[in-house]
Short mmCIF file of N, CA, C and O in Angstrom, two decimals:
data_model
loop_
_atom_site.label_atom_id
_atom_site.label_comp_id
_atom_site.label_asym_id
_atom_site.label_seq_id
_atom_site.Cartn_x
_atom_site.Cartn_y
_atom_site.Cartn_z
N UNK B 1 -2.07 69.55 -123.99
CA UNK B 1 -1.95 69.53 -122.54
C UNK B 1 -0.52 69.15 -122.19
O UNK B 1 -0.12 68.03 -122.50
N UNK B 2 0.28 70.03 -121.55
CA UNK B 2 1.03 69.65 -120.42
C UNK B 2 1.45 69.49 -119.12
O UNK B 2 1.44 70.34 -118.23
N UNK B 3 1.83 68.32 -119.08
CA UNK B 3 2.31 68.51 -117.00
C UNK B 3 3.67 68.56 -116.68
O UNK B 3 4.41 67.64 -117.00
N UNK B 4 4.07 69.50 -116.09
CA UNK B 4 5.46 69.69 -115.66
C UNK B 4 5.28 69.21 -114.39
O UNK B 4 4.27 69.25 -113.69
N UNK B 5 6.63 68.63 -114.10
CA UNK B 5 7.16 68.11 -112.71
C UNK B 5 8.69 69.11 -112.08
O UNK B 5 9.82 68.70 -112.35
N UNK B 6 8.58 69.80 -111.65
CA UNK B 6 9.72 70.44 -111.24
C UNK B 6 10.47 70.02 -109.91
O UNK B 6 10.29 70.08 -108.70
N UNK B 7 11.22 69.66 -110.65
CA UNK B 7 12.59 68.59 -109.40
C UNK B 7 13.91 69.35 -108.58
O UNK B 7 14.84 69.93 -109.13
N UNK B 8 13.78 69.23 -107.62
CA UNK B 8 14.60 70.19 -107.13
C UNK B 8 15.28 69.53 -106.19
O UNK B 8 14.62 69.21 -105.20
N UNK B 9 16.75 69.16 -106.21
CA UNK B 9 17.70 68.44 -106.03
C UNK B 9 18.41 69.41 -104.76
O UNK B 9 18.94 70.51 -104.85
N UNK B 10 18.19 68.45 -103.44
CA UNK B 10 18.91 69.35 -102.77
C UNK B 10 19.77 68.18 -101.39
O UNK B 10 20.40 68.54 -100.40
N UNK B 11 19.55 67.21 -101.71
CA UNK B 11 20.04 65.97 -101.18
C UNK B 11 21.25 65.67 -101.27
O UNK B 11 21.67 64.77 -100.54
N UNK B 12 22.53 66.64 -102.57
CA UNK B 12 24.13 66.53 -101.93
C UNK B 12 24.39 68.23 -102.14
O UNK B 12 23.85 69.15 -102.76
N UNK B 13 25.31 68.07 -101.42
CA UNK B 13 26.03 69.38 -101.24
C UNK B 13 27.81 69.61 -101.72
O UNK B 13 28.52 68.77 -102.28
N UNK B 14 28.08 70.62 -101.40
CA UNK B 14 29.08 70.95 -102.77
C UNK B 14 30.23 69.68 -102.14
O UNK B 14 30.16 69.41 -100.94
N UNK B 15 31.12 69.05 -102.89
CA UNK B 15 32.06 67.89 -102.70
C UNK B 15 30.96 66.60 -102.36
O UNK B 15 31.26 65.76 -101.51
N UNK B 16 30.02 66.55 -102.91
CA UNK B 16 29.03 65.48 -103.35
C UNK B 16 28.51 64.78 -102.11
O UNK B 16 27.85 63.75 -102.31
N UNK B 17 28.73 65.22 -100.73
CA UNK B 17 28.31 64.63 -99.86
C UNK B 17 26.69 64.31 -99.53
O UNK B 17 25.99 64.55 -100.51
N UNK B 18 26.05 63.90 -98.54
CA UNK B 18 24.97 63.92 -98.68
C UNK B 18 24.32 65.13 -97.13
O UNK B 18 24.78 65.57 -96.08
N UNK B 19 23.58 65.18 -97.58
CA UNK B 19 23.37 66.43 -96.19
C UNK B 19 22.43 65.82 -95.56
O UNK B 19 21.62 65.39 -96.38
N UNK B 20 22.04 65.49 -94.13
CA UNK B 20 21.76 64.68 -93.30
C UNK B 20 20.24 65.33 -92.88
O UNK B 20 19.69 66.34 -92.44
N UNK B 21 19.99 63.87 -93.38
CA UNK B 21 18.00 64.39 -93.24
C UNK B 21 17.14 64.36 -94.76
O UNK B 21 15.95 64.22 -95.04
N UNK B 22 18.23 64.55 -95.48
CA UNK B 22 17.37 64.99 -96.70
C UNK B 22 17.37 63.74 -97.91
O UNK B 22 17.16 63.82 -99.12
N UNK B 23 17.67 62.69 -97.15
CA UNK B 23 17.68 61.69 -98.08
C UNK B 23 16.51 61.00 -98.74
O UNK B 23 16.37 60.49 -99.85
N UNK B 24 15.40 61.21 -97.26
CA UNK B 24 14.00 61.03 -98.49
C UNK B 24 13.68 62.12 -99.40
O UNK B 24 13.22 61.85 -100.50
N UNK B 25 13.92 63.49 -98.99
CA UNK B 25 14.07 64.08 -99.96
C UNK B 25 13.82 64.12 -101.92
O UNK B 25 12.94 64.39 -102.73
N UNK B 26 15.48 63.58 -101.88
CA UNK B 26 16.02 63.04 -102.85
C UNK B 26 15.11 62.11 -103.53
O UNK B 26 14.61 62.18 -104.65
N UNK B 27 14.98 61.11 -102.52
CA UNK B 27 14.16 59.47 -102.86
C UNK B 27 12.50 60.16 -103.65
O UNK B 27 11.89 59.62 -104.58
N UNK B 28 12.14 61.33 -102.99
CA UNK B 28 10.69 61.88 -103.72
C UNK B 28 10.80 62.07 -104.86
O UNK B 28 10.15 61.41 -105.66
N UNK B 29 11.78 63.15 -105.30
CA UNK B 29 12.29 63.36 -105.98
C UNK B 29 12.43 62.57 -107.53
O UNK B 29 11.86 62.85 -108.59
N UNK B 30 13.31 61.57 -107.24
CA UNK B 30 13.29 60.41 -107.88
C UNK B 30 12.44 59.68 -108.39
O UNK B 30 12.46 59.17 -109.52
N UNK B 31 11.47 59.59 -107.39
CA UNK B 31 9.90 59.30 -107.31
C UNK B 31 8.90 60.09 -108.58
O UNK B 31 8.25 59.65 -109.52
N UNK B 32 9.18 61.49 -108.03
CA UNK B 32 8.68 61.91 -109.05
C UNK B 32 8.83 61.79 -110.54
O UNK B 32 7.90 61.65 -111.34
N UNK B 33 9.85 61.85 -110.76
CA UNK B 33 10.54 61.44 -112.09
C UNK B 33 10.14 60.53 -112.71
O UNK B 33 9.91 60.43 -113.91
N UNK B 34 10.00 59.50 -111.54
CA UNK B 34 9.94 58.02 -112.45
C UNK B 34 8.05 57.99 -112.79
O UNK B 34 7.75 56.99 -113.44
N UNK B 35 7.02 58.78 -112.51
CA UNK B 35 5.61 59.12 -112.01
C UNK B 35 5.87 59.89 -113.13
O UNK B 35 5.09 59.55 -114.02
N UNK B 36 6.60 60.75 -113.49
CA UNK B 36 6.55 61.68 -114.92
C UNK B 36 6.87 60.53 -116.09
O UNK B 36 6.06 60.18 -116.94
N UNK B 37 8.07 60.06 -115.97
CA UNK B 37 7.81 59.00 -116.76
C UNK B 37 7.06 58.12 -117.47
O UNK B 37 7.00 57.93 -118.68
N UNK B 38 6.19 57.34 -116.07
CA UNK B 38 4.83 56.67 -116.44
C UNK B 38 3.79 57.39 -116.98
O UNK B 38 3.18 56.92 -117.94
N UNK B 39 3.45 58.63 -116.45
CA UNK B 39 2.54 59.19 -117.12
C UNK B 39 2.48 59.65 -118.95
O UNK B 39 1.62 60.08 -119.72
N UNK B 40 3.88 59.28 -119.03
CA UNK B 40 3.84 59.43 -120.38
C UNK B 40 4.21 58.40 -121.39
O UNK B 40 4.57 58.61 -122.55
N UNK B 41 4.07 57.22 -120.79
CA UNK B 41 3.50 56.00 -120.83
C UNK B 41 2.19 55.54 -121.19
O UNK B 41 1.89 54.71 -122.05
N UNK B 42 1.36 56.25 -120.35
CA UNK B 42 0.00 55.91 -120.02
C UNK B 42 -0.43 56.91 -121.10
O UNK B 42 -0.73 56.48 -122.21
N UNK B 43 -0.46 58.01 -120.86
CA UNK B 43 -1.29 58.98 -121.30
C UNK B 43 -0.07 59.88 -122.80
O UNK B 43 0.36 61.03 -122.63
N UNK B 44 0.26 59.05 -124.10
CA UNK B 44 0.95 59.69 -124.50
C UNK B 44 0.62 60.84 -125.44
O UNK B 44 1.44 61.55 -126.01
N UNK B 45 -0.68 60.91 -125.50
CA UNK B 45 -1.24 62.38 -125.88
C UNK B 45 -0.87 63.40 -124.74
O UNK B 45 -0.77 64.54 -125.19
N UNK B 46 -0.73 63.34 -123.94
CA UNK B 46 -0.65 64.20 -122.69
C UNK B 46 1.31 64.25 -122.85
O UNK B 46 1.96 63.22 -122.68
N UNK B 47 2.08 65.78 -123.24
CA UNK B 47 3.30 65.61 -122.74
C UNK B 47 3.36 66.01 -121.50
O UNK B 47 2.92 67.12 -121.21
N UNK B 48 3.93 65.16 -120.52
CA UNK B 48 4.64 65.26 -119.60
C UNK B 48 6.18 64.94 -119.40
O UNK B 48 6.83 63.94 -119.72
N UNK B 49 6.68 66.48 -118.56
CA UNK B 49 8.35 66.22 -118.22
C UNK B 49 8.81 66.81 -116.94
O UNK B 49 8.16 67.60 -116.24
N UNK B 50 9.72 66.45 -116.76
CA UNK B 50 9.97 67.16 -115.44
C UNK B 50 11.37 68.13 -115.85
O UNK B 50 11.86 68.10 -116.98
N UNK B 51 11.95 69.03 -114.64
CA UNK B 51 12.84 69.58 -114.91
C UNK B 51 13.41 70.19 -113.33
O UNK B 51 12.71 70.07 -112.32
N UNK B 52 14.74 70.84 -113.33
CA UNK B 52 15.47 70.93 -112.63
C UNK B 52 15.76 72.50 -112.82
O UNK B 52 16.30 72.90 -113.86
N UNK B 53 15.38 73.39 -111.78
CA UNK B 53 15.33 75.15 -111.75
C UNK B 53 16.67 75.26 -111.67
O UNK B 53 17.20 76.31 -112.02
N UNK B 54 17.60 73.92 -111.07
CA UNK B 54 18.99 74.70 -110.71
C UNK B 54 18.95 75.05 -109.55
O UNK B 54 17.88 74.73 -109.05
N UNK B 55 19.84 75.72 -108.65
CA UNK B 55 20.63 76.01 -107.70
C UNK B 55 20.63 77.56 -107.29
O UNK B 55 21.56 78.36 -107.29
N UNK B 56 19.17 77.75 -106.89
CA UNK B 56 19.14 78.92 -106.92
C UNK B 56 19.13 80.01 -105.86
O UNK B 56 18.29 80.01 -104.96
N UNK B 57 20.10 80.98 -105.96
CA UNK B 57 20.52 82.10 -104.18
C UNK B 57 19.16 82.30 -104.52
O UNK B 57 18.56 82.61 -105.55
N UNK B 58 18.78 81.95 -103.06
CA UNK B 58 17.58 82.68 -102.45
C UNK B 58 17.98 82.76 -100.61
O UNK B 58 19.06 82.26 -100.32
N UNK B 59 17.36 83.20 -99.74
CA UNK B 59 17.50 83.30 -98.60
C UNK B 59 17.88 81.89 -98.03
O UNK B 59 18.19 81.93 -96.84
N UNK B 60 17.90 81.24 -98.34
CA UNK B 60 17.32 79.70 -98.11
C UNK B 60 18.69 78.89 -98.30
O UNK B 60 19.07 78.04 -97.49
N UNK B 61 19.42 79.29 -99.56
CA UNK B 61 20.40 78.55 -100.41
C UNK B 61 21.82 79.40 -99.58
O UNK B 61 23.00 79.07 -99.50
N UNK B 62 21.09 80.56 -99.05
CA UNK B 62 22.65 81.52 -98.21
C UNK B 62 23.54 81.02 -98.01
O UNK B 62 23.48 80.22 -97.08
N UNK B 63 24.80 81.17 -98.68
CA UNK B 63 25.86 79.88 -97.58
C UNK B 63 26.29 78.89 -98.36
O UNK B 63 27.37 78.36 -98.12
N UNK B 64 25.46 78.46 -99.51
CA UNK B 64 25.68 76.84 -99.94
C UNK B 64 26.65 76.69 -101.20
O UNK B 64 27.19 75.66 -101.60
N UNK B 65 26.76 78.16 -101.80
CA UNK B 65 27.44 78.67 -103.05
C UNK B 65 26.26 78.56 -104.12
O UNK B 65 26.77 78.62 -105.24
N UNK B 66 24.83 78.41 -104.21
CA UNK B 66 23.84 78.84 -104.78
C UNK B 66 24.63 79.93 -105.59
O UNK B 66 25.38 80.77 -105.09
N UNK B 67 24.32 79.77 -107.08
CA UNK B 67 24.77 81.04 -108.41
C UNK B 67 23.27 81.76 -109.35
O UNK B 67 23.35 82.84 -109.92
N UNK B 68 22.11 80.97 -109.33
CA UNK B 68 21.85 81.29 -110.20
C UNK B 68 20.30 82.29 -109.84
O UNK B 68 19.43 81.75 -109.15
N UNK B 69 20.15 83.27 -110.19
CA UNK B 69 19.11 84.32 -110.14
C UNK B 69 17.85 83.19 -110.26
O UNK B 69 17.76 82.02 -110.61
N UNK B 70 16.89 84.29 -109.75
CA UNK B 70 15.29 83.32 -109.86
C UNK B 70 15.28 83.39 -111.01
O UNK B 70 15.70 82.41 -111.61
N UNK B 71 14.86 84.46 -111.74
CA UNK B 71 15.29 84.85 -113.38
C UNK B 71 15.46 83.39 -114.32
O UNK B 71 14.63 82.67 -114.87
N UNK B 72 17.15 83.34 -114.19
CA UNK B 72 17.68 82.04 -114.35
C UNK B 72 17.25 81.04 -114.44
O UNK B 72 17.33 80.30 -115.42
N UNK B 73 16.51 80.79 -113.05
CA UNK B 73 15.68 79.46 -112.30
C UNK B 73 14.60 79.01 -113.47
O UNK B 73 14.29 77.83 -113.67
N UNK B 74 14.08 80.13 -114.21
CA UNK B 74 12.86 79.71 -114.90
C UNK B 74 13.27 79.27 -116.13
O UNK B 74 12.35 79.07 -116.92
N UNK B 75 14.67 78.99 -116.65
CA UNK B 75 14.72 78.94 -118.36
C UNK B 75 14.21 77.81 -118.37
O UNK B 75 13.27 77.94 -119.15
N UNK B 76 14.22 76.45 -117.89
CA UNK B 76 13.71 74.84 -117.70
C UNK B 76 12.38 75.17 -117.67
O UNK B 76 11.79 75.06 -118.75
N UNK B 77 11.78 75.54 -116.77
CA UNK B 77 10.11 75.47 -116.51
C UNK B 77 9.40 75.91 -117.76
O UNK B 77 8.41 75.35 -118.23
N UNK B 78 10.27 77.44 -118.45
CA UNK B 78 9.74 78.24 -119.21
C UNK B 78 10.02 76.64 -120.64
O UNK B 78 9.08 76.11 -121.23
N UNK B 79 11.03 76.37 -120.75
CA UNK B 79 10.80 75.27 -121.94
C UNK B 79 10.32 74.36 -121.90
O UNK B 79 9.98 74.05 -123.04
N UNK B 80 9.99 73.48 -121.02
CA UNK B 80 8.98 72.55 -120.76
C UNK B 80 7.57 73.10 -121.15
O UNK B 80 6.90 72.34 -121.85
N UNK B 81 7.02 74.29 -120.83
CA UNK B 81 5.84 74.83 -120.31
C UNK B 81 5.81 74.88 -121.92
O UNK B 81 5.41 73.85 -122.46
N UNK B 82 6.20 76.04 -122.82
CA UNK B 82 6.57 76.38 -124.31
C UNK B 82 7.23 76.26 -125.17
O UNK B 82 6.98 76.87 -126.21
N UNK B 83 8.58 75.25 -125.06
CA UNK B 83 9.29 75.03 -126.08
C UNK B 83 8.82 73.86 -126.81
O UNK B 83 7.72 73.36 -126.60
N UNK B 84 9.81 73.35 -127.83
CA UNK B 84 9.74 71.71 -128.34
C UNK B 84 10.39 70.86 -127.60
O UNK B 84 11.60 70.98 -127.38
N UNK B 85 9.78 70.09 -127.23
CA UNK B 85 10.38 69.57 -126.02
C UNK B 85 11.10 68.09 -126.91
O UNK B 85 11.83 67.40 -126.19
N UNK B 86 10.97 67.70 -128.04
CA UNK B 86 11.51 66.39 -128.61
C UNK B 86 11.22 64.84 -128.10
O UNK B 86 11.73 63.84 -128.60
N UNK B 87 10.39 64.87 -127.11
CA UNK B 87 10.09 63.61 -126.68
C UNK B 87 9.15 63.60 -125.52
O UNK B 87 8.61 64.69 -125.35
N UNK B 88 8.78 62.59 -124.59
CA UNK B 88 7.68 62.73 -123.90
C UNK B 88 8.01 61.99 -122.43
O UNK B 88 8.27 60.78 -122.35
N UNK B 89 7.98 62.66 -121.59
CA UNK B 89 8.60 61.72 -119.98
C UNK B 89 10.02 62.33 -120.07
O UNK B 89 10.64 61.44 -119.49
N UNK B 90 11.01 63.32 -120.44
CA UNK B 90 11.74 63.50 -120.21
C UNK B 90 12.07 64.37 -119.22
O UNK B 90 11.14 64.97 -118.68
N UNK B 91 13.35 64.62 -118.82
CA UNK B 91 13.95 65.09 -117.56
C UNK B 91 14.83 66.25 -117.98
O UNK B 91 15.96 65.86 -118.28
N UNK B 92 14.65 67.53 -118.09
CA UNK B 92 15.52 68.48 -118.72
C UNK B 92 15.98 69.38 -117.15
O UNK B 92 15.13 69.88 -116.41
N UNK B 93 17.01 69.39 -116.97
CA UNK B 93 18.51 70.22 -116.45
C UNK B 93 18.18 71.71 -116.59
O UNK B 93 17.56 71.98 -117.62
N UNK B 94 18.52 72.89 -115.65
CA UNK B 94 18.21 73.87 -115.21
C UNK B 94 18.84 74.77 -116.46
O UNK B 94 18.79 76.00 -116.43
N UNK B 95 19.41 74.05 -117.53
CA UNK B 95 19.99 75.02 -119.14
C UNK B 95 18.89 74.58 -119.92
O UNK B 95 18.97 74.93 -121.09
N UNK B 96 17.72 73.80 -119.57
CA UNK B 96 16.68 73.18 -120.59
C UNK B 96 17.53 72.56 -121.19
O UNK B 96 17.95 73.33 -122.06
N UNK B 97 18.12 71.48 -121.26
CA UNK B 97 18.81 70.64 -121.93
C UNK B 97 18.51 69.35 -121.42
O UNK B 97 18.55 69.21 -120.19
N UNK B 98 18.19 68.26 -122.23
CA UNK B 98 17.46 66.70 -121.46
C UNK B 98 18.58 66.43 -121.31
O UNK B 98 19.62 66.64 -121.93
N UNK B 99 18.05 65.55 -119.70
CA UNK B 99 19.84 65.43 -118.60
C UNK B 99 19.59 63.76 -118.18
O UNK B 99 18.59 63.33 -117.59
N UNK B 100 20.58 63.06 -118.56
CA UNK B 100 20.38 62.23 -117.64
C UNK B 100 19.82 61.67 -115.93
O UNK B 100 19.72 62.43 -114.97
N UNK B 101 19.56 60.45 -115.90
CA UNK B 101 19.33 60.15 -114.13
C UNK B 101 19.64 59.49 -113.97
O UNK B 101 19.01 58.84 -113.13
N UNK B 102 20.91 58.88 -114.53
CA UNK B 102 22.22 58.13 -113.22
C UNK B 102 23.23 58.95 -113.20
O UNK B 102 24.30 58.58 -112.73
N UNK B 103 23.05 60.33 -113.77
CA UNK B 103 24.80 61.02 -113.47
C UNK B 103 24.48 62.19 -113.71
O UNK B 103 23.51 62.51 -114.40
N UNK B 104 25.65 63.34 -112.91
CA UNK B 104 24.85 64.43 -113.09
C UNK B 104 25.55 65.20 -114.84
O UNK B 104 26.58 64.77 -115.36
N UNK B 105 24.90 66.08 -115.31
CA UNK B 105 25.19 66.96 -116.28
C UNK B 105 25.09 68.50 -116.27
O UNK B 105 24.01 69.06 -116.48
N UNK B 106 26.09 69.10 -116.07
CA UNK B 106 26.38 70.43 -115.64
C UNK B 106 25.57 71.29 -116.81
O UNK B 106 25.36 70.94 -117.97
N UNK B 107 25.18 72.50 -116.16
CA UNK B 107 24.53 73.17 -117.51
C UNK B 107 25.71 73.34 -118.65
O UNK B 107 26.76 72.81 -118.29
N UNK B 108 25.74 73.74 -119.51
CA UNK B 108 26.73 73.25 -120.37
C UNK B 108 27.66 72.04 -121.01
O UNK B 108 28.52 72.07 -121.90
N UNK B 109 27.28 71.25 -120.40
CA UNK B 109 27.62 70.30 -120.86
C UNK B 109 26.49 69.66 -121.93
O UNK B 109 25.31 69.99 -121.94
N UNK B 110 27.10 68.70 -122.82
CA UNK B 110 25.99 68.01 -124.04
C UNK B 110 25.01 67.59 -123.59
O UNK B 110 24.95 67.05 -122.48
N UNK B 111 23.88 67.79 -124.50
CA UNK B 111 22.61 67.21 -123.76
C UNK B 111 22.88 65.89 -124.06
O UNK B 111 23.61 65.49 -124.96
N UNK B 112 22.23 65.23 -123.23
CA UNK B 112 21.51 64.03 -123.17
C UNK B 112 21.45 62.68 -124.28
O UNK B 112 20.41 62.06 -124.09
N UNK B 113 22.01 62.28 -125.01
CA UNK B 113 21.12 61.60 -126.01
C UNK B 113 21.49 59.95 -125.55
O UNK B 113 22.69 59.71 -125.42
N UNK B 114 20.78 59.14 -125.38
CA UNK B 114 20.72 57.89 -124.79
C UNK B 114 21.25 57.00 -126.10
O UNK B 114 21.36 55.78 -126.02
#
C-alpha cells in the first residue's frame, strides 16, 4: 500500500516574494507534509510520501513563467506511485529526487541526503 501526498507550492513567486492571499496556502501545504510524515511513523508498513508536480503552464500558471508540460508534471507522482522510493515519509521534488523542507532544491540539483 501506498499514499501519495501531492504538494503544490504556489505561495512565492519568481524573485521569491510572497503572493498575497496565498499564505495559508503554503501553511496547508506544509501541513500536509508534516501528516505524510507522521503517517509513516504510525503506520510503517504503509509507504507514504509526498511530492511536488513542479511548475506547471497550464491556463492557470499563464504569465508566471510556468516551464514544465503536464507530461513533465507526472515524473514525481509516477515515482512515488512505482518507483523505489528508499525510505518512508519522504518529500520528493518535481525531478523525483528527495528534496529538502527548509530550502528549496532545483530539479537538478543533488538529491537530498540529510
Amino acid at each position: 500500500i501506498r499514499i501519495i501526498h501531492t504538494i503544490v507550492a504556489l505561495e512565492k513567486k519568481a524573485g521569491g516574494g510572497e503572493i498575497d492571499g496565498l499564505s495559508a496556502y503554503g501553511l496547508s501545504k506544509a501541513g500536509l507534509t508534516a501528516y505524510t510524515m507522521y503517517l509513516a511513523k504510525k503506520y510503517p508498513n504503509i509507504t507514504s510520501s509526498s511530492c511536488s508536480p513542479g511548475f506547471i503552464a497550464t491556463a492557470m500558471t499563464k504569465g508566471f513563467g510556468a516551464k514544465l508540460t503536464p507530461m513533465e508534471g507526472t515524473v514525481s507522482l509516477s515515482h512515488c506511485l512505482f518507483g523505489k522510493l528508499g525510505g518512508n515519509g519522504w518529500y520528493f521534488g518535481s525531478d523525483a529526487k528527495r528534496s529538502p523542507l527548509d530550502k528549496a532544491r532545483d530539479p537538478g540539483d543533488p538529491e537530498y541526503k540529510p
